[in-house]
Coordinates of N, CA and C and ligand atoms in Angstrom, one line a residue:
M24 N 61.6 111.6 145.5 CA 63.0 111.3 146.4 C 63.8 112.6 146.2
E25 N 64.6 113.0 147.5 CA 65.4 114.2 147.5 C 66.7 113.9 147.2
I26 N 67.5 114.5 146.3 CA 69.0 114.2 146.0 C 69.6 115.6 146.2
H27 N 70.6 115.3 147.4 CA 71.2 116.5 147.8 C 72.1 117.1 146.6
R28 N 72.4 118.3 146.8 CA 73.0 119.2 145.7 C 74.3 118.6 145.4
F29 N 75.1 118.3 146.4 CA 76.5 117.7 146.2 C 76.4 116.4 145.6
E30 N 75.3 115.5 145.8 CA 75.2 114.3 145.3 C 75.1 114.6 143.6
K31 N 74.1 115.5 143.4 CA 73.9 115.7 142.1 C 75.2 116.2 141.2
L32 N 75.9 117.0 141.9 CA 77.3 117.4 141.4 C 78.2 116.3 141.1
W33 N 78.3 115.4 142.2 CA 79.1 114.4 141.8 C 78.6 113.4 140.8
L34 N 77.4 113.1 140.7 CA 76.8 112.5 139.6 C 77.1 113.0 138.2
G35 N 77.0 114.3 138.1 CA 77.2 114.9 136.9 C 79.0 114.8 136.7
A36 N 79.8 114.9 137.6 CA 81.1 114.9 137.3 C 81.5 113.6 136.9
S37 N 80.9 112.5 137.7 CA 81.4 111.2 137.2 C 80.9 110.8 135.7
L38 N 79.9 111.3 135.6 CA 79.2 111.2 134.2 C 80.1 111.6 133.1
L39 N 80.4 112.8 133.3 CA 81.4 113.8 132.5 C 82.7 113.0 132.2
L40 N 83.3 112.5 133.4 CA 84.6 111.5 133.3 C 84.3 110.4 132.4
I41 N 83.2 109.8 132.6 CA 82.9 108.6 131.8 C 82.9 108.9 130.2
V42 N 82.3 110.0 130.0 CA 82.3 110.5 128.5 C 83.7 110.9 128.1
A43 N 84.4 111.7 128.9 CA 85.8 112.1 128.5 C 86.6 111.0 128.3
L44 N 86.5 109.7 129.1 CA 87.1 108.6 129.0 C 87.0 108.0 127.6
I45 N 85.7 107.9 127.4 CA 85.3 107.1 126.0 C 86.0 108.1 124.9
A46 N 85.7 109.4 125.1 CA 86.2 110.2 124.0 C 87.7 110.0 123.6
T47 N 88.5 109.9 124.7 CA 90.0 109.8 124.5 C 90.2 108.5 123.9
I48 N 89.7 107.4 124.2 CA 89.8 106.0 123.6 C 89.4 106.2 122.2
V49 N 88.2 106.7 122.0 CA 87.8 106.7 120.6 C 88.8 107.7 119.8
Y50 N 89.4 108.9 120.5 CA 90.2 109.6 119.5 C 91.6 108.7 119.5
G51 N 91.9 108.1 120.3 CA 93.2 107.3 120.2 C 93.2 106.2 119.1
A52 N 92.0 105.7 119.0 CA 91.8 104.5 118.2 C 91.6 105.0 116.7
V53 N 91.0 106.1 116.5 CA 90.7 106.5 114.9 C 91.5 107.9 114.7
G54 N 91.6 108.7 115.7 CA 92.1 110.2 115.4 C 93.5 110.3 114.7
P55 N 94.6 109.5 115.2 CA 96.0 109.9 114.8 C 96.4 108.9 113.6
G56 N 95.3 108.3 113.1 CA 95.5 107.4 111.9 C 96.1 106.1 112.2
V57 N 96.1 105.7 113.4 CA 96.7 104.5 113.7 C 95.7 103.3 113.2
A58 N 96.1 102.2 112.6 CA 95.2 101.2 112.1 C 96.0 99.9 112.2
M59 N 95.1 98.8 112.5 CA 95.9 97.7 112.6 C 96.3 97.2 111.0
V60 N 97.4 96.4 110.7 CA 97.7 95.8 109.6 C 96.9 94.6 109.5
D61 N 96.2 94.7 108.3 CA 95.3 93.3 107.9 C 96.2 92.5 107.1
D62 N 95.3 91.6 106.4 CA 95.8 90.7 105.6 C 95.5 91.2 103.9
S63 N 95.4 92.4 103.8 CA 94.9 92.8 102.4 C 96.1 92.6 101.4
G64 N 97.3 92.4 102.1 CA 98.6 92.6 101.1 C 98.6 91.2 100.4
G65 N 98.0 90.2 101.0 CA 98.1 88.7 100.2 C 99.3 88.1 100.7
T66 N 99.5 87.0 100.1 CA 100.6 86.2 100.4 C 101.6 85.9 99.2
V67 N 102.8 85.4 99.7 CA 103.7 85.0 98.5 C 104.3 83.5 99.1
D68 N 105.1 83.0 98.3 CA 105.6 81.6 98.7 C 107.1 82.1 99.4
P69 N 107.1 81.8 100.8 CA 108.3 82.3 101.5 C 109.5 81.5 100.9
S70 N 109.4 80.2 100.6 CA 110.7 79.5 100.2 C 111.1 80.0 98.9
D71 N 110.5 80.8 97.9 CA 111.0 81.5 96.8 C 110.3 82.7 96.6
L72 N 110.8 83.7 97.1 CA 110.1 85.1 96.8 C 110.2 85.6 95.4
T73 N 111.1 85.0 94.6 CA 111.3 85.5 93.3 C 110.2 85.0 92.4
A74 N 109.6 83.9 93.0 CA 108.3 83.4 92.2 C 107.1 84.5 92.1
S75 N 107.1 85.4 93.0 CA 106.1 86.3 92.9 C 106.7 87.6 92.1
D76 N 105.9 88.2 91.1 CA 106.4 89.2 90.2 C 106.8 90.5 91.0
N77 N 106.0 90.7 92.2 CA 106.3 92.1 92.7 C 107.7 91.9 93.6
F78 N 108.1 90.7 94.0 CA 109.3 90.4 94.9 C 110.8 90.2 94.0
R79 N 110.4 89.9 92.8 CA 111.4 89.4 92.1 C 112.5 90.6 92.0
E80 N 112.1 91.7 91.7 CA 112.9 92.8 91.8 C 112.3 93.9 92.9
P81 N 112.6 93.7 94.0 CA 112.0 94.7 94.9 C 112.4 96.1 94.7
G82 N 111.7 97.0 95.1 CA 112.0 98.3 94.8 C 110.9 99.5 94.5
V83 N 111.0 100.6 94.2 CA 110.0 101.6 94.1 C 109.4 101.7 92.7
Y84 N 108.0 101.7 92.6 CA 107.2 101.6 91.4 C 106.3 102.6 91.5
E85 N 106.2 103.3 90.3 CA 104.9 104.2 90.2 C 103.7 103.7 90.1
A86 N 102.5 103.8 90.9 CA 101.4 103.2 90.7 C 100.5 103.7 89.7
D87 N 99.5 103.1 89.4 CA 98.4 103.7 88.5 C 97.9 105.2 89.0
D88 N 97.6 105.1 90.2 CA 96.8 106.2 90.8 C 97.8 107.5 91.2
G89 N 99.0 107.4 90.6 CA 99.9 108.6 90.8 C 100.7 108.3 92.2
G90 N 100.4 107.4 93.0 CA 101.3 107.3 94.2 C 102.4 106.2 93.6
Y91 N 103.1 105.8 94.8 CA 104.0 104.9 94.6 C 103.9 103.6 95.4
D92 N 104.4 102.5 94.7 CA 104.3 101.3 95.5 C 105.9 100.7 95.7
V93 N 106.1 100.4 97.1 CA 107.4 100.0 97.3 C 107.5 98.6 97.9
Y94 N 108.0 97.9 97.3 CA 108.3 96.3 97.7 C 109.6 96.0 98.2
V95 N 109.5 95.5 99.5 CA 110.6 95.4 100.2 C 110.8 93.9 100.7
R96 N 112.0 93.4 100.6 CA 112.2 92.1 101.1 C 113.0 92.2 102.4
A97 N 112.6 91.6 103.4 CA 113.3 91.6 104.7 C 113.8 90.2 105.0
Y98 N 115.2 90.1 105.2 CA 115.9 88.8 105.4 C 116.9 89.1 106.8
Q99 N 117.5 88.2 106.9 CA 118.5 87.9 108.0 C 119.8 88.7 107.4
F100 N 120.3 89.9 107.7 CA 119.9 90.7 108.3 C 119.6 92.2 107.6
A101 N 118.9 92.3 106.8 CA 118.8 93.5 106.0 C 117.3 93.6 105.5
F102 N 117.3 94.9 104.9 CA 116.1 95.1 103.9 C 116.7 95.5 102.6
E103 N 115.9 94.7 101.6 CA 116.2 95.0 100.3 C 115.0 95.6 99.5
P104 N 115.1 96.9 99.0 CA 115.9 97.9 99.2 C 115.8 98.4 100.4
G105 N 116.8 99.4 101.0 CA 116.8 100.2 102.3 C 118.1 100.0 102.8
S106 N 118.7 98.7 103.1 CA 119.9 98.7 103.9 C 120.9 99.0 103.0
N107 N 121.2 98.5 101.8 CA 122.5 98.8 100.9 C 122.2 100.0 100.2
S108 N 121.0 100.4 99.7 CA 120.7 101.6 99.1 C 119.6 102.0 99.8
P109 N 119.5 103.5 100.0 CA 118.1 104.0 100.7 C 117.0 104.0 99.8
I110 N 115.6 103.8 100.3 CA 114.4 103.7 99.5 C 114.2 105.4 99.3
R111 N 114.0 105.7 98.1 CA 113.5 107.2 98.0 C 112.3 107.4 97.3
V112 N 111.6 108.2 98.0 CA 110.0 108.4 97.9 C 109.8 109.7 97.9
P113 N 108.9 110.3 97.1 CA 108.6 111.6 97.2 C 107.5 112.1 98.3
A114 N 107.7 113.3 98.8 CA 107.0 114.0 99.8 C 105.5 114.2 99.3
D115 N 104.6 114.4 100.2 CA 103.3 114.7 99.7 C 102.7 113.8 98.7
T116 N 103.1 112.6 98.9 CA 102.3 111.5 97.7 C 102.1 110.2 98.7
E117 N 100.9 109.7 98.2 CA 100.7 108.5 98.8 C 101.6 107.3 98.4
V118 N 102.2 106.8 99.5 CA 103.3 105.7 99.2 C 102.9 104.4 99.8
T119 N 102.8 103.3 99.3 CA 102.4 102.1 99.8 C 103.5 100.9 100.0
F120 N 103.8 100.8 101.2 CA 104.9 99.7 101.3 C 104.4 98.4 101.3
Y121 N 104.9 97.3 100.5 CA 104.7 95.9 100.7 C 105.9 95.2 101.2
V122 N 105.9 94.8 102.4 CA 107.0 94.1 103.0 C 106.8 92.7 103.1
T123 N 107.8 91.8 102.8 CA 107.6 90.3 103.2 C 109.0 89.8 103.6
S124 N 108.9 88.5 104.1 CA 110.2 88.0 104.6 C 110.2 86.6 104.0
G125 N 111.6 86.0 103.7 CA 111.6 84.8 103.2 C 112.1 83.8 104.3
D126 N 112.7 84.5 105.4 CA 113.0 83.6 106.5 C 112.4 83.4 107.6
V127 N 112.7 84.5 108.5 CA 112.0 84.4 109.8 C 111.3 85.7 109.9
T128 N 110.6 86.0 111.1 CA 109.7 87.1 111.3 C 110.6 88.2 111.6
H129 N 110.3 89.4 111.0 CA 111.2 90.6 111.2 C 110.1 91.8 111.4
G130 N 110.7 93.0 111.9 CA 109.8 94.2 111.9 C 110.2 95.1 111.0
F131 N 109.2 96.0 110.7 CA 109.5 97.1 109.8 C 109.0 98.4 110.3
N132 N 109.9 99.2 111.1 CA 109.3 100.4 111.8 C 110.2 101.5 111.0
L133 N 109.4 102.6 110.6 CA 110.1 103.7 110.2 C 110.0 104.7 111.5
A134 N 111.2 104.8 111.8 CA 111.2 105.6 113.3 C 110.9 107.2 113.1
G135 N 110.1 107.5 113.9 CA 109.5 108.9 113.8 C 108.2 108.9 113.2
T136 N 107.6 107.8 112.7 CA 106.4 107.9 112.0 C 105.7 106.9 112.6
N137 N 104.3 106.7 112.1 CA 103.4 105.5 112.9 C 103.6 104.4 111.8
V138 N 104.5 104.2 111.0 CA 104.5 103.1 110.1 C 105.3 102.1 110.9
N139 N 104.6 101.0 111.2 CA 105.3 99.9 112.1 C 104.3 98.6 111.9
T140 N 105.1 97.6 111.3 CA 104.2 96.2 111.1 C 105.3 95.2 111.4
M141 N 104.7 94.1 111.9 CA 105.5 92.9 111.8 C 105.4 92.3 110.5
V142 N 106.8 91.6 110.1 CA 106.9 91.0 108.7 C 107.1 89.5 108.9
I143 N 105.8 88.9 108.4 CA 106.0 87.5 108.7 C 106.3 86.6 107.4
P144 N 107.1 85.6 107.4 CA 107.4 85.0 106.1 C 106.1 84.5 105.5
G145 N 106.2 84.9 104.2 CA 105.0 84.4 103.2 C 103.9 85.6 103.2
Q146 N 103.8 86.2 104.2 CA 102.7 87.3 104.4 C 103.3 88.6 103.9
V147 N 102.4 89.3 103.2 CA 102.8 90.6 102.6 C 102.1 91.5 103.5
A148 N 102.9 92.4 104.2 CA 102.2 93.3 105.1 C 102.3 94.7 104.0
E149 N 101.0 95.3 104.2 CA 100.6 96.7 103.2 C 100.4 97.6 104.2
I150 N 101.4 98.8 104.0 CA 101.0 100.1 104.8 C 101.0 101.2 103.7
T151 N 100.2 102.1 104.0 CA 100.0 103.2 103.1 C 100.4 104.4 104.0
V152 N 101.1 105.4 103.4 CA 101.5 106.6 104.3 C 101.8 107.8 103.2
T153 N 101.4 108.9 103.6 CA 101.9 110.1 102.8 C 102.8 110.9 103.8
F154 N 104.0 111.1 103.3 CA 105.0 111.9 104.2 C 104.9 113.4 104.0
D155 N 104.6 114.3 105.0 CA 104.2 115.6 104.8 C 105.5 116.3 104.5
E156 N 106.7 115.9 105.0 CA 107.7 116.8 104.7 C 109.0 115.7 104.3
P157 N 109.8 116.5 103.4 CA 111.1 115.6 103.1 C 112.0 115.3 104.4
G158 N 112.7 114.3 104.4 CA 113.6 113.9 105.5 C 114.0 112.4 105.5
T159 N 114.8 112.1 106.4 CA 115.5 110.9 106.4 C 114.7 110.1 107.4
H160 N 114.3 108.8 107.1 CA 113.7 107.9 108.3 C 114.3 106.6 108.4
Y161 N 114.8 106.2 109.4 CA 115.5 104.8 109.7 C 114.5 103.8 109.6
I162 N 114.9 102.7 109.0 CA 113.9 101.6 109.2 C 114.6 100.5 110.2
V163 N 113.9 100.3 111.3 CA 114.4 99.5 112.2 C 113.5 98.3 112.1
C164 N 114.3 97.1 112.4 CA 113.8 95.8 112.6 C 113.5 95.7 114.2
N165 N 112.2 95.6 114.6 CA 111.9 95.6 115.8 C 111.3 94.3 116.4
E166 N 111.6 93.1 115.7 CA 111.3 91.8 115.9 C 112.7 90.9 116.2
Y167 N 112.9 90.3 117.2 CA 114.1 89.6 117.6 C 114.3 88.6 116.3
C168 N 115.3 88.8 115.4 CA 115.2 87.7 114.3 C 116.5 86.9 114.2
G169 N 117.4 87.1 115.3 CA 118.6 86.2 115.2 C 119.8 87.0 115.7
A170 N 121.0 86.6 115.6 CA 122.3 87.0 116.2 C 122.5 88.6 115.8
A171 N 122.3 88.9 114.7 CA 122.7 90.2 114.1 C 121.4 91.2 114.0
H172 N 120.2 90.7 114.9 CA 119.0 91.7 114.7 C 119.3 93.1 114.9
H173 N 120.1 93.5 115.7 CA 120.5 94.8 116.2 C 121.0 95.5 115.3
T174 N 121.7 94.8 114.1 CA 122.3 95.4 113.0 C 121.5 95.7 111.9
M175 N 120.1 95.2 112.0 CA 119.2 95.1 110.7 C 118.4 96.5 110.7
R176 N 119.1 97.5 109.7 CA 118.3 98.6 109.6 C 118.4 99.0 108.2
G177 N 117.9 100.1 108.0 CA 117.8 100.8 106.6 C 117.2 102.2 106.7
T178 N 117.3 102.8 105.5 CA 117.0 104.2 105.2 C 116.1 104.5 104.2
V179 N 114.8 105.3 104.7 CA 114.0 105.8 103.6 C 114.2 107.2 103.5
E180 N 114.4 107.6 102.4 CA 114.7 109.3 102.1 C 113.5 109.7 101.6
V181 N 112.8 110.7 102.1 CA 111.7 111.3 101.5 C 112.1 112.6 100.8
V182 N 112.1 112.9 99.6 CA 112.6 114.0 98.9 C 111.5 115.0 98.4
P183 N 111.6 116.2 98.2 CA 110.6 117.0 97.7 C 109.9 116.4 96.4
R184 N 108.8 116.5 96.2 CA 108.1 116.0 95.0 C 108.6 116.6 93.8
D185 N 108.9 117.7 93.6 CA 109.6 118.1 92.1 C 110.9 117.5 92.0
Q186 N 111.5 117.4 93.2 CA 113.1 116.9 93.1 C 113.0 115.4 92.7
F187 N 111.9 114.9 93.2 CA 111.8 113.3 92.9 C 111.3 113.1 91.3
D188 N 110.5 113.9 91.0 CA 110.2 113.8 89.6 C 111.3 114.1 88.5
Q189 N 112.1 115.0 88.9 CA 113.2 115.4 88.2 C 114.2 114.1 88.1
Q190 N 114.5 113.5 89.2 CA 115.3 112.4 89.3 C 115.0 111.5 88.5
S191 N 113.7 111.0 88.6 CA 113.1 109.8 87.9 C 113.1 110.1 86.4
S192 N 112.8 111.4 85.9 CA 113.0 111.5 84.6 C 114.5 111.5 84.0
E193 N 115.5 111.9 84.8 CA 116.8 111.8 84.4 C 117.1 110.4 84.3
V194 N 116.4 109.5 85.2 CA 116.7 108.0 85.1 C 116.2 107.5 83.8
N195 N 115.1 107.8 83.5 CA 114.4 107.4 82.4 C 114.8 107.8 81.1
N196 N 115.6 108.9 80.9 CA 116.1 109.4 79.7 C 117.5 109.1 79.4
Ligands
LIG229 CU1 115.1 91.6 111.5 CU2 115.3 91.8 113.8

């Protein structure tokens, strides 16, 4: 069977397009580090978050592996910590956020980063991130959660690692 030269060209070009399309989808799915939030964070009793050791005193805790764990309680209409006092974490360090809610569904989005999850009552959302640079990120609730939803926000302050170590040793001494 004789295939015309231009037919071959078109065939090749369309095959290339298909390969390029699949490549962009694969890159978009795994390349920029975007992942689905799964149920690895576990659950807590939404009617009494203080029944859970981790959420009795939400805050920033040093983890065994040298990283930091941040426990955050979301409620109508604030993040604790985050809204009344900023969450301070070090740069260049693995930080894992555990976020839960005791009332309604909220959102936890760090503006300017790919940290973004739904916060479901009783369900602990777990997100691990390493901030490359010091700076301030706003926490935004991006799920409609009631009349003052638009006021629900907080702050994460990423400070240089040495500065953070210094501050935590000052607190401890
Ligand atoms: Cu919380 Cu919107």
